[in-house]
Short mmCIF file of C-alpha atoms in Angstrom, two decimals:
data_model
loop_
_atom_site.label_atom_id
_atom_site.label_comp_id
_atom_site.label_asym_id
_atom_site.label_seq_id
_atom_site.Cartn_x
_atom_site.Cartn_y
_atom_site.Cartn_z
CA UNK A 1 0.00 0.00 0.00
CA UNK A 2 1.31 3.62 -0.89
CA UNK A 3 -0.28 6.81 0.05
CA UNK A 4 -0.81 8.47 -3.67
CA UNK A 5 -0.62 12.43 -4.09
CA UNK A 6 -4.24 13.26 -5.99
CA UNK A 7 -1.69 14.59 -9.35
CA UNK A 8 0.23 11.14 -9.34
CA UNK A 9 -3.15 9.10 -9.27
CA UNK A 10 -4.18 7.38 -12.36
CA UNK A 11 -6.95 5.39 -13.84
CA UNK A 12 -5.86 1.89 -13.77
CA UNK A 13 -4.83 2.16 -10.41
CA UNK A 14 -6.33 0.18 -7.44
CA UNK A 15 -7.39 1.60 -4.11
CA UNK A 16 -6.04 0.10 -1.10
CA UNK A 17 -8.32 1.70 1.63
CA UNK A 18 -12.30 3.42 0.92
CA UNK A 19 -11.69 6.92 0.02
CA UNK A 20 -14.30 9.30 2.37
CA UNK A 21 -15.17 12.73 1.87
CA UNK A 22 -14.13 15.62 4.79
CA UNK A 23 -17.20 15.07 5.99
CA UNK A 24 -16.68 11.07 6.28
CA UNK A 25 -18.77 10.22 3.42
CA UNK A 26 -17.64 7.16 1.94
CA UNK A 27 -16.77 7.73 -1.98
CA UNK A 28 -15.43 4.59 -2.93
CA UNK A 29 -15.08 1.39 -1.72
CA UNK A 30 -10.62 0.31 -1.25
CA UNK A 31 -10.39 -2.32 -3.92
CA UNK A 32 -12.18 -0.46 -6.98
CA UNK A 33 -9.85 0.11 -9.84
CA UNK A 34 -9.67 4.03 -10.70
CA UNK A 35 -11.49 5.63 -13.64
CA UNK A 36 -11.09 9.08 -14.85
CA UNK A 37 -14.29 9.49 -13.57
CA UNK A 38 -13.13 9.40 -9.94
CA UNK A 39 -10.66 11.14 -10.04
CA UNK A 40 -12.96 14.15 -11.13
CA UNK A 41 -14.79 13.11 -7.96
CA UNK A 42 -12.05 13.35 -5.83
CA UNK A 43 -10.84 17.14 -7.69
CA UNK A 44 -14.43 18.39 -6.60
CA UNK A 45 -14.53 16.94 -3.19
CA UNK A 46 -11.01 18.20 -2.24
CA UNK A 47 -9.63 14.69 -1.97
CA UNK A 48 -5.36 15.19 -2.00
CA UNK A 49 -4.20 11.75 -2.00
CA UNK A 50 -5.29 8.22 -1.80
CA UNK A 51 -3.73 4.66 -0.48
CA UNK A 52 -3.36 2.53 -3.80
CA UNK A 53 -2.80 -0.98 -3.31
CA UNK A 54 0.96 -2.07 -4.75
CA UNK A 55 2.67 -4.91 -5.28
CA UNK A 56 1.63 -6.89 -8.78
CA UNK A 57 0.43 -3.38 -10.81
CA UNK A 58 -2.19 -6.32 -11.82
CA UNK A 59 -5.62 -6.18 -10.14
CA UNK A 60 -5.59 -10.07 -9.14
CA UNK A 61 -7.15 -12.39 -11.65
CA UNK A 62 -8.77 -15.29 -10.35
CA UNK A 63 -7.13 -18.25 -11.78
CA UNK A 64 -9.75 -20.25 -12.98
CA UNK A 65 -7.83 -23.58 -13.04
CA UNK A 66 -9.65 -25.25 -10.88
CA UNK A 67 -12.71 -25.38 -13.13
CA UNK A 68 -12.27 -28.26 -15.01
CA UNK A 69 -12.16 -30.97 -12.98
CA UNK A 70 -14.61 -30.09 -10.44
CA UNK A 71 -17.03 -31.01 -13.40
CA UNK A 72 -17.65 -34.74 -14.18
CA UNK A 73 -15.77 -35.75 -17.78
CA UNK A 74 -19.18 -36.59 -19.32
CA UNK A 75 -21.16 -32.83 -18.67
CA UNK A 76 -17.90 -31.31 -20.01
CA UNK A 77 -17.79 -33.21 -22.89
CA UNK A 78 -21.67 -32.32 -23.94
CA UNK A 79 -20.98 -28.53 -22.85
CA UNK A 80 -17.68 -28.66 -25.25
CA UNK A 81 -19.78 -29.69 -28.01
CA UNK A 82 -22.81 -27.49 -27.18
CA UNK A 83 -20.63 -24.53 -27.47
CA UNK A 84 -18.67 -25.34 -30.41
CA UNK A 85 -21.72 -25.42 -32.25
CA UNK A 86 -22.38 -21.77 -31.01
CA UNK A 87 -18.77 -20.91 -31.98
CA UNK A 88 -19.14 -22.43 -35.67
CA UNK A 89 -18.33 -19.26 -37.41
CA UNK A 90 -16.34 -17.52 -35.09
CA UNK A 91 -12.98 -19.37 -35.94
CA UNK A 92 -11.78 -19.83 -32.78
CA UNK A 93 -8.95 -22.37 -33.18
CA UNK A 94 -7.32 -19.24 -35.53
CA UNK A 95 -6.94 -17.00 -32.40
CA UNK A 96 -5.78 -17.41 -28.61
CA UNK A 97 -7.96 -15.15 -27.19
CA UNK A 98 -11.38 -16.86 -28.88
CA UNK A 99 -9.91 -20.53 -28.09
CA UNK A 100 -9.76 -19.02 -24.65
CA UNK A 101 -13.78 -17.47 -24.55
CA UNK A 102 -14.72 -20.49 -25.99
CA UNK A 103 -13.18 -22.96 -23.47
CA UNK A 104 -14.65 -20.46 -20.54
CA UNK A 105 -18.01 -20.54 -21.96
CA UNK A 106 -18.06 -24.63 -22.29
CA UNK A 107 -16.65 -24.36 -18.60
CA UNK A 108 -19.26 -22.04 -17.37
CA UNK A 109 -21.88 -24.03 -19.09
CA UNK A 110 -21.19 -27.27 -17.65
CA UNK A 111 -21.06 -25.98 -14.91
CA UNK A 112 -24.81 -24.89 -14.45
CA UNK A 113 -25.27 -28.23 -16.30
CA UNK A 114 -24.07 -29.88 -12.78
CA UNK A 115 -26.11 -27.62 -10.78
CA UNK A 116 -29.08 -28.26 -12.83
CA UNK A 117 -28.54 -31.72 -11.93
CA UNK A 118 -29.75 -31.01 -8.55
CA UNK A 119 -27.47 -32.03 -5.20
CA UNK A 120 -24.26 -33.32 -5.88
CA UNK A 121 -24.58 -36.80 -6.77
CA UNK A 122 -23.17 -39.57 -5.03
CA UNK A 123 -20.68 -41.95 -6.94
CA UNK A 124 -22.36 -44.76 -7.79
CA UNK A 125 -25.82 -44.11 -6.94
CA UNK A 126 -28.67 -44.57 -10.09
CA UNK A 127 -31.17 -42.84 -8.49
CA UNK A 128 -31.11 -39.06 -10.34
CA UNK B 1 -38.39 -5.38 -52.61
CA UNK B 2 -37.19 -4.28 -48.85
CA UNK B 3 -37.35 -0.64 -48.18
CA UNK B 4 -34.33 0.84 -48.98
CA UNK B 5 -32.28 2.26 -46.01
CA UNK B 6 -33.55 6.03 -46.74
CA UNK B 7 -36.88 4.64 -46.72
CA UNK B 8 -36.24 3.06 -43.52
CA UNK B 9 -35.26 6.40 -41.82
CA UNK B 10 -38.30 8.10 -42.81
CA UNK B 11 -40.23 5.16 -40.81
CA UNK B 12 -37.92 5.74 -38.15
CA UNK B 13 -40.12 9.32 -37.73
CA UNK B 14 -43.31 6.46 -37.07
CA UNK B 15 -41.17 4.91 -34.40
CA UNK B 16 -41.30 6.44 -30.78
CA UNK B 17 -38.85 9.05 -30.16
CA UNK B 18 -36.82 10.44 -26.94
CA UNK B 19 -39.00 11.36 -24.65
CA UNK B 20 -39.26 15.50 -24.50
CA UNK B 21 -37.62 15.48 -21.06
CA UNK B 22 -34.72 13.17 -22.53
CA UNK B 23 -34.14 15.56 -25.55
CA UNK B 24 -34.13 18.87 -23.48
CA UNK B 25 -31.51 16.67 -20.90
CA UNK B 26 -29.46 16.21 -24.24
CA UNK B 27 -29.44 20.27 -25.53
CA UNK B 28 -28.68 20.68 -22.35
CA UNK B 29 -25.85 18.02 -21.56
CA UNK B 30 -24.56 19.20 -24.89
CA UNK B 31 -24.57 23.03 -23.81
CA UNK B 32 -21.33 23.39 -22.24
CA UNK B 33 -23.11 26.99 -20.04
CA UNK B 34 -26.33 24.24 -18.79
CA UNK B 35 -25.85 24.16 -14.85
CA UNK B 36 -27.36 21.04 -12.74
CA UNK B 37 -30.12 23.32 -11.09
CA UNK B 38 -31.42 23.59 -15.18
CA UNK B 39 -30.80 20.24 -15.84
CA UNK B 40 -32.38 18.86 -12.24
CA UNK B 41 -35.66 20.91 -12.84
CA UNK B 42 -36.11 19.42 -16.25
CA UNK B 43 -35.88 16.17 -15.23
CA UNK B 44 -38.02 16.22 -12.39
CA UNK B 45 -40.81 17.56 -14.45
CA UNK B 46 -40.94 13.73 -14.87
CA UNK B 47 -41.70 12.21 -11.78
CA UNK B 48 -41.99 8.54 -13.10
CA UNK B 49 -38.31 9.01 -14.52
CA UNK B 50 -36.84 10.87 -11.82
CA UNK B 51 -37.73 8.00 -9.64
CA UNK B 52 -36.09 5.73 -11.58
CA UNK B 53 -33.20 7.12 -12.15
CA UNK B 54 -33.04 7.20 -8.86
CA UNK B 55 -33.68 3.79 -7.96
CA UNK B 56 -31.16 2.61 -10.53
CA UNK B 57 -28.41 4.82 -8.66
CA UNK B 58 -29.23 3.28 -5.46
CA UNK B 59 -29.52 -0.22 -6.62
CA UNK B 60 -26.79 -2.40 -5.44
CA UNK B 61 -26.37 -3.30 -9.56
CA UNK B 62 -25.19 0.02 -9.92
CA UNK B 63 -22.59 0.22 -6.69
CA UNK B 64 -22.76 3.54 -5.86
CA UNK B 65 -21.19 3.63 -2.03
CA UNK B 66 -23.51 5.69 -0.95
CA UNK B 67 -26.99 6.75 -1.13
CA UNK B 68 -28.18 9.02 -3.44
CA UNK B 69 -30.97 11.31 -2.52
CA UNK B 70 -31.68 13.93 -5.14
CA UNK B 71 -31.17 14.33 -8.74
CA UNK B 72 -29.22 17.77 -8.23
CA UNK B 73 -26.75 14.99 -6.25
CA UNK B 74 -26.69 12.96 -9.04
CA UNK B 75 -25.84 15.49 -11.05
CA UNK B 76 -23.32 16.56 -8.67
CA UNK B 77 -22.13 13.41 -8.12
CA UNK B 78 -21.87 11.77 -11.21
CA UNK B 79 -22.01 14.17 -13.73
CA UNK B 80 -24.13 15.13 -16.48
CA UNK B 81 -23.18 13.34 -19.07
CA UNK B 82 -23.21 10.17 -16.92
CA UNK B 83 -27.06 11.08 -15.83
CA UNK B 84 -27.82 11.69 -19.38
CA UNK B 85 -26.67 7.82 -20.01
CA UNK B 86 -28.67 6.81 -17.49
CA UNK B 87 -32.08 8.33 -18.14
CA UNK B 88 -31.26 6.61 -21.27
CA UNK B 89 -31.08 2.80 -19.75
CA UNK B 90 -34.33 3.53 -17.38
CA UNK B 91 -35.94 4.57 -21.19
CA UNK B 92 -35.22 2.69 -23.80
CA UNK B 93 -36.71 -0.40 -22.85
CA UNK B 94 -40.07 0.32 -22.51
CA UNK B 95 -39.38 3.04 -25.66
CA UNK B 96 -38.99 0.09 -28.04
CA UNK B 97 -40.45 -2.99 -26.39
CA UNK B 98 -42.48 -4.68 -28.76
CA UNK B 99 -45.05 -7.91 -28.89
CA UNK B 100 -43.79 -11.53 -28.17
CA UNK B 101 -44.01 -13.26 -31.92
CA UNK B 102 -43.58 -16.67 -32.77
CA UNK B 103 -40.88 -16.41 -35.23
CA UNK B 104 -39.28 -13.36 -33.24
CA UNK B 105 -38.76 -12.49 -29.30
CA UNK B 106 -38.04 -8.96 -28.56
CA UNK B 107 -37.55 -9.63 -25.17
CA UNK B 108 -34.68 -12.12 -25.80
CA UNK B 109 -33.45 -9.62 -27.77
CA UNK B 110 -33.00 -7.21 -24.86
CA UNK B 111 -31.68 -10.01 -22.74
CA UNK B 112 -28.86 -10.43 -25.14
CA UNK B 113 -28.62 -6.38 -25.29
CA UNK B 114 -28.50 -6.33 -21.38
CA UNK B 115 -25.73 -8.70 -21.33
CA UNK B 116 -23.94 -6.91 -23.91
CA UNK B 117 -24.23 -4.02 -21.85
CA UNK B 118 -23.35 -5.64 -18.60
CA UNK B 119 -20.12 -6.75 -20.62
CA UNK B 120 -19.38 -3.12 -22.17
CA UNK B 121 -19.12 -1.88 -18.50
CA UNK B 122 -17.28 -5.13 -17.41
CA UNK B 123 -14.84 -4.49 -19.89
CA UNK B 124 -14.04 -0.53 -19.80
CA UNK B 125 -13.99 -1.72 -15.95
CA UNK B 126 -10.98 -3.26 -16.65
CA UNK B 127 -9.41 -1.61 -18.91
CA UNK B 128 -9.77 1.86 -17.02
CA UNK B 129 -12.07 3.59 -18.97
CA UNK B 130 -13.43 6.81 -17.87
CA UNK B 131 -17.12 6.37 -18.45
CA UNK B 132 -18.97 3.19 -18.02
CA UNK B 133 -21.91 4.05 -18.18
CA UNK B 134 -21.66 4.92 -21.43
CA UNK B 135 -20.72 2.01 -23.15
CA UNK B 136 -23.23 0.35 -20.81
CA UNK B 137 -25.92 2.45 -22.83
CA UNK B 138 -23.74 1.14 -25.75
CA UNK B 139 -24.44 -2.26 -25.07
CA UNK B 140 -28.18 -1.67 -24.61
CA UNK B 141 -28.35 -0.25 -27.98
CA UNK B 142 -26.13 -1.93 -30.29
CA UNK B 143 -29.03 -4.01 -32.01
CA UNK B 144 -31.65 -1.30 -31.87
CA UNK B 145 -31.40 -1.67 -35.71
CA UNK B 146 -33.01 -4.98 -35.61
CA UNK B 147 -36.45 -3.74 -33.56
CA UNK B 148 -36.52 -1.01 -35.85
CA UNK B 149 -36.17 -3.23 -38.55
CA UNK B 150 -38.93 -5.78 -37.02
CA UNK B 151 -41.05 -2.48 -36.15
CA UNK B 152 -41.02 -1.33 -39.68
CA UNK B 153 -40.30 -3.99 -42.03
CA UNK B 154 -40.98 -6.67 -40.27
CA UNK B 155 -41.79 -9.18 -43.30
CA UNK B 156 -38.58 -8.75 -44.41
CA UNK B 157 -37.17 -8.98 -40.62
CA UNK B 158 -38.74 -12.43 -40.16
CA UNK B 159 -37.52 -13.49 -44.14
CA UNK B 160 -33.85 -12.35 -42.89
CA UNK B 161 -34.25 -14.72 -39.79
CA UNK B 162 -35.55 -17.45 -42.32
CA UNK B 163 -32.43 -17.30 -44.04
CA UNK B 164 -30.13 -17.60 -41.22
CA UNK B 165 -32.11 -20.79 -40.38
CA UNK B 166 -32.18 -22.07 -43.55
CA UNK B 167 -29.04 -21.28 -44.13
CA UNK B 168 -27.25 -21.20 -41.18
CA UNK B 169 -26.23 -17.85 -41.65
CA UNK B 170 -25.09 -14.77 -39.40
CA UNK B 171 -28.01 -12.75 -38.95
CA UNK B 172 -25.99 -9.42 -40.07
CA UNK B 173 -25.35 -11.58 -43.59
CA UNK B 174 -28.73 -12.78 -44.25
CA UNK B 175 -30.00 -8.95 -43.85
CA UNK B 176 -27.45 -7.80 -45.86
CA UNK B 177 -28.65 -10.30 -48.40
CA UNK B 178 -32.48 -9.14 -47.58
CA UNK B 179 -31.93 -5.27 -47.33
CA UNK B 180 -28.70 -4.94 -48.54
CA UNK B 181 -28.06 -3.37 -45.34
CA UNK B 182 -27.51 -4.35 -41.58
CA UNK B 183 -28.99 -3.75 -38.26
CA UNK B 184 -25.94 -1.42 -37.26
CA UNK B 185 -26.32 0.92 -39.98
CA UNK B 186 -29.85 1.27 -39.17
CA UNK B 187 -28.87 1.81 -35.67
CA UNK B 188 -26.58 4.73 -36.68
CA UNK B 189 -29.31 6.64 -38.45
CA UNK B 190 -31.17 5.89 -34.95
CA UNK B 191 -28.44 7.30 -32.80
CA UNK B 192 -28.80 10.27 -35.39
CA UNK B 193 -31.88 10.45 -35.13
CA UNK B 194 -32.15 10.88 -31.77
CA UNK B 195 -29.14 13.44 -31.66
CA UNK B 196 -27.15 10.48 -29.29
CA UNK B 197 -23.55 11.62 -28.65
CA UNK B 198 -21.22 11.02 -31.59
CA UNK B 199 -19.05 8.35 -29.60
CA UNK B 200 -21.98 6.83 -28.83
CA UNK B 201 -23.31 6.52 -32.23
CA UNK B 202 -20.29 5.18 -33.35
CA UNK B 203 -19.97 2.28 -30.68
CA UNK B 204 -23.09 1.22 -31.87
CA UNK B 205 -23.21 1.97 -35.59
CA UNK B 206 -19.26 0.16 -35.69
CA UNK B 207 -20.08 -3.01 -33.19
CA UNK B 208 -19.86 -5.86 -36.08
CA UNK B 209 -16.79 -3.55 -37.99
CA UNK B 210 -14.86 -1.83 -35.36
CA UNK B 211 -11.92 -1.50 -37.05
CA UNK B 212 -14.32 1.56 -39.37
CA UNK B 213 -14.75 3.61 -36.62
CA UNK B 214 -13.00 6.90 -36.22
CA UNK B 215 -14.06 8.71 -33.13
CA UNK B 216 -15.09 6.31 -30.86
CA UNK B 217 -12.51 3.19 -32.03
CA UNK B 218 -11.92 2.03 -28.23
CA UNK B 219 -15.85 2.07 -27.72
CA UNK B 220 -16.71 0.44 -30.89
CA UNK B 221 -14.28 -2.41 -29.99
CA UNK B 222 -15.60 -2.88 -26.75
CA UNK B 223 -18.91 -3.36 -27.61
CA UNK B 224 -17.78 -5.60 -30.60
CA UNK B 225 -16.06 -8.00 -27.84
CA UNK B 226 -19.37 -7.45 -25.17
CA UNK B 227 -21.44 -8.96 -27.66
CA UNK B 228 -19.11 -11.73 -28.30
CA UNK B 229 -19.02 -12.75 -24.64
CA UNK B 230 -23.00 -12.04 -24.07
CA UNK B 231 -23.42 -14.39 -27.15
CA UNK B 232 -20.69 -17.01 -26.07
CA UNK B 233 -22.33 -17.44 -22.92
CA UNK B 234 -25.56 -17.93 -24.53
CA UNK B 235 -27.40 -14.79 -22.55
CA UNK B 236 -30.59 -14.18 -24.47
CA UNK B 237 -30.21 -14.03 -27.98
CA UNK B 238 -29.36 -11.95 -30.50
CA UNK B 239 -32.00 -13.45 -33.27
CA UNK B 240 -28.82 -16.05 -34.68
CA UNK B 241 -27.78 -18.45 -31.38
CA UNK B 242 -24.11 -18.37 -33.63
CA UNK B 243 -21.02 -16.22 -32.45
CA UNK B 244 -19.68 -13.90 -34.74
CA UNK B 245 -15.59 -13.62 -35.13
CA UNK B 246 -13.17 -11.51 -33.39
CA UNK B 247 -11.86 -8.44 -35.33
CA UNK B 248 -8.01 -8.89 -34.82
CA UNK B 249 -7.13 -5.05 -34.00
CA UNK B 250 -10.26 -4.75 -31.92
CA UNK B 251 -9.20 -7.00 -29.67
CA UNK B 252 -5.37 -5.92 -29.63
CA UNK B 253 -6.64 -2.40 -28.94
CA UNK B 254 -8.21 -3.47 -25.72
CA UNK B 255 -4.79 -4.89 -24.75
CA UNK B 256 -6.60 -7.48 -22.40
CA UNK B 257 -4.57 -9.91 -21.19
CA UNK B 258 -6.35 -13.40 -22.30
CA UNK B 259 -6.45 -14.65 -18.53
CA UNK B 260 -8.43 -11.81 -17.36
CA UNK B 261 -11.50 -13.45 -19.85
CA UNK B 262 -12.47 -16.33 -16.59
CA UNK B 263 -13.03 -13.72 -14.46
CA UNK B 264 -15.02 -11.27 -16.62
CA UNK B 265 -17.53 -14.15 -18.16
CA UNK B 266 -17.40 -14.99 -14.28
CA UNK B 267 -18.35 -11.79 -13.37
CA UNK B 268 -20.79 -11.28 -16.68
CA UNK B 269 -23.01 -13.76 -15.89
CA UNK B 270 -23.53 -12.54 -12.14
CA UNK B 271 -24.24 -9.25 -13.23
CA UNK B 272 -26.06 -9.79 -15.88
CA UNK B 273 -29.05 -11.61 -13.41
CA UNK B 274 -29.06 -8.44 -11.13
CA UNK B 275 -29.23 -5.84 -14.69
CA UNK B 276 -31.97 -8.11 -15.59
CA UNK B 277 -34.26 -7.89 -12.93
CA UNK B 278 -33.43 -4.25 -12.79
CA UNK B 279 -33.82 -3.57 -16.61
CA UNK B 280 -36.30 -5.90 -17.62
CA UNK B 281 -38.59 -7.42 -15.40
CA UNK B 282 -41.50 -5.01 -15.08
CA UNK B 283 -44.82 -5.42 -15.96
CA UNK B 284 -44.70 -7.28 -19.63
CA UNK B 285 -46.49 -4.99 -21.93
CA UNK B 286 -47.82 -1.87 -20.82
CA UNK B 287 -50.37 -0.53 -23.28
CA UNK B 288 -50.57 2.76 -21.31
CA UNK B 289 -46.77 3.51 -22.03
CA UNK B 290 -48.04 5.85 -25.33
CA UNK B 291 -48.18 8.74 -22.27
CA UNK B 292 -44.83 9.53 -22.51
CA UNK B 293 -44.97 10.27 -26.37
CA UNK B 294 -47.72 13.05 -25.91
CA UNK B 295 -45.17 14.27 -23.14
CA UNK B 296 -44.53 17.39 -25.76
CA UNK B 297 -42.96 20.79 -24.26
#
């Protein structure tokens, strides 16, 4: 955390602590990434400096690794397909960042698939 | 033959316009001398929009920190040209909401607009742009073209969807085929129409070909990507269930990095149930709406 002079603030950056008025107003929550738009805010309410978060100029990214195999093989499999369909013209294998959409969207749809599936099913159990 | 796109324009002048209120908040946003005590006293002449605007400020969807009381605060507070996109959202719905048809569903139209919008804001979010809200207003627009096109030609609307069944077309090619024109160009000469900032205008006239826009060529290329991630996850639909392609340079200009895609379609899909509710679910046709059209200064 670094305490920011209002001039050397700049949209991208993250706040480390809320930012409150004089009058102890909150403005914005610590965490929200800057926007021009607050730093107008803080010119017209006399804010002079901020706490921005530091270390990793990055906001964090949750990793979504995890993802894959907390889904059974089989709803993954019918997702994959299901989406590929909707991705037929988008040529996805051509380009990193569509292979990437597409393999989030098959990911997010299987899993609602599971949870349409009601409770978590026990291994080996035939009743649905 | 389809009406050619002049033609179209002229029905455009059938179609409901602005509100009077949201016109005079436009002279006025645009009027560099307008103060918020002008501004505030025109929009409260409309009591039914003041209180939405201000429920949409104080909704937790929106995120505001704290509460928001009056709409000289809001103008305070946010700014006019941010107010100005707002009264748009709380409007436009109802503006152009048309009938449930078999072959057509406006409504899943503006579910797919929503999440487009949800992902405009997502993605100027992270990329620090300076005003969400207006490429959240983006996103609600960007396939205006198509109602207008169902309004007003809607026999060759419904032949245009034919072909993309038939032939499993993109919707934007089988109109181009039909009209020999798209949805977004009809959505410019809405924007025009309705004297929408230029920027604005532009994100939504350039959303399928960002890489033609001059003034507004981050905005256009967000809104190209939002409607690639509303579409990829499947969030109402945009008349084709298909995803289009992603223009090269748009996407470079964005300079995303690809990992930061889990968390926004993470974060799209949450959102996108809270604009929903906010946006959409009202009473489902309101016959009585044709009050705000008389609504003439």
């Amino acid at each position: 955390m670094a305490r920011v002079l209002l001039e050397d603030l700049k949209p991208g950056m993250s706040l480390g602590k809320p930012v409150y008025t004089l009058q102890g107003v909150l403005l914005i929550r610590g965490g929200e990434v800057l926007t021009e738009r607050h730093l107008q805010m803080f010119r017209s309410w006399g804010i002079e400096e901020a706490d921005v978060a530091t270390g990793g100029a990055e906001q964090t990214e949750t990793p979504e690794g995890g993802g894959e195999q907390a889904v059974p093989a089989g709803l993954l499999a019918s997702a994959q397909a299901e989406i590929a369909h909707r991705f037929r013209h988008a040529d996805a294998d051509a380009d990193p960042a569509m292979t990437e959409i597409r393999r989030q969207a098959a990911l997010r749809l299987a899993q609602h698939k599971r949870l349409q599936q009601g409770p978590a099913p026990l291994p080996a159990q035939e009743t649905a | 033959m389809a009406p050619r796109l002049e033609t179209i324009v002229q029905h455009i002048g059938s179609l409901p316009t602005l509100p009077s209120v949201l016109l005079r908040v436009n002279d006025l946003v645009n009027n560099p001398k307008s103060s918020a005590l002008q501004l505030s006293r025109v929009i409260m002449e409309d009591q039914a929009l003041t209180v939405r605007l201000l429920r949409l400020v104080n909704s937790p969807f929106y995120g505001f920190p704290r509460r928001i009381a009056t709409v000289t605060e809001a103008l305070t507070i946010l700014g006019f040209n941010q107010v100005r996109n707002l009264l748009l959202t709380v409007t436009v719905v109802d503006l152009l909401g048309a009938e449930e048809t078999a072959d057509f569903s406006p409504m899943r139209l503006w579910q797919h607009s929503v999440g487009t919008a949800v992902a405009g804001s997502l993605i100027a979010k992270r990329i620090g742009h300076e005003d969400r809200e207006e490429l959240f207003v983006a996103g609600l627009l960007h396939d205006v073209g198509k109602l207008v096109e169902f309004q007003v030609a809607r026999k060759f609307f419904l032949q245009a969807l034919q072909v993309v069944k038939v032939r499993d077309l993109l919707l934007r090619d089988a109109e181009q085929e039909v009209f020999g024109y798209s949805h977004d160009q009809v959505g410019r000469l809405l924007g025009e129409q309705w004297k929408l900032p230029v920027r604005l205008g532009e994100a939504i006239a350039c959303h399928h070909r960002p890489d033609l826009a001059q003034a507004a060529k981050r905005e256009a290329a967000i809104i190209h990507l939002a409607d690639i991630l509303s579409r990829a996850l499947g969030l109402g639909s945009g008349g084709d269930d298909a995803v289009p392609p992603l223009s090269l340079e748009a996407w470079q200009r964005l300079r995303l990095p690809e990992a930061s895609l889990a968390g926004l379609m993470k974060e799209l899909e949450e959102q996108y149930e809270e604009a929903q509710g906010l946006l959409l679910q009202r009473a489902p046709t309101q016959p009585g709406s044709t009050e705000q059209l008389s609504h003439v200064s």
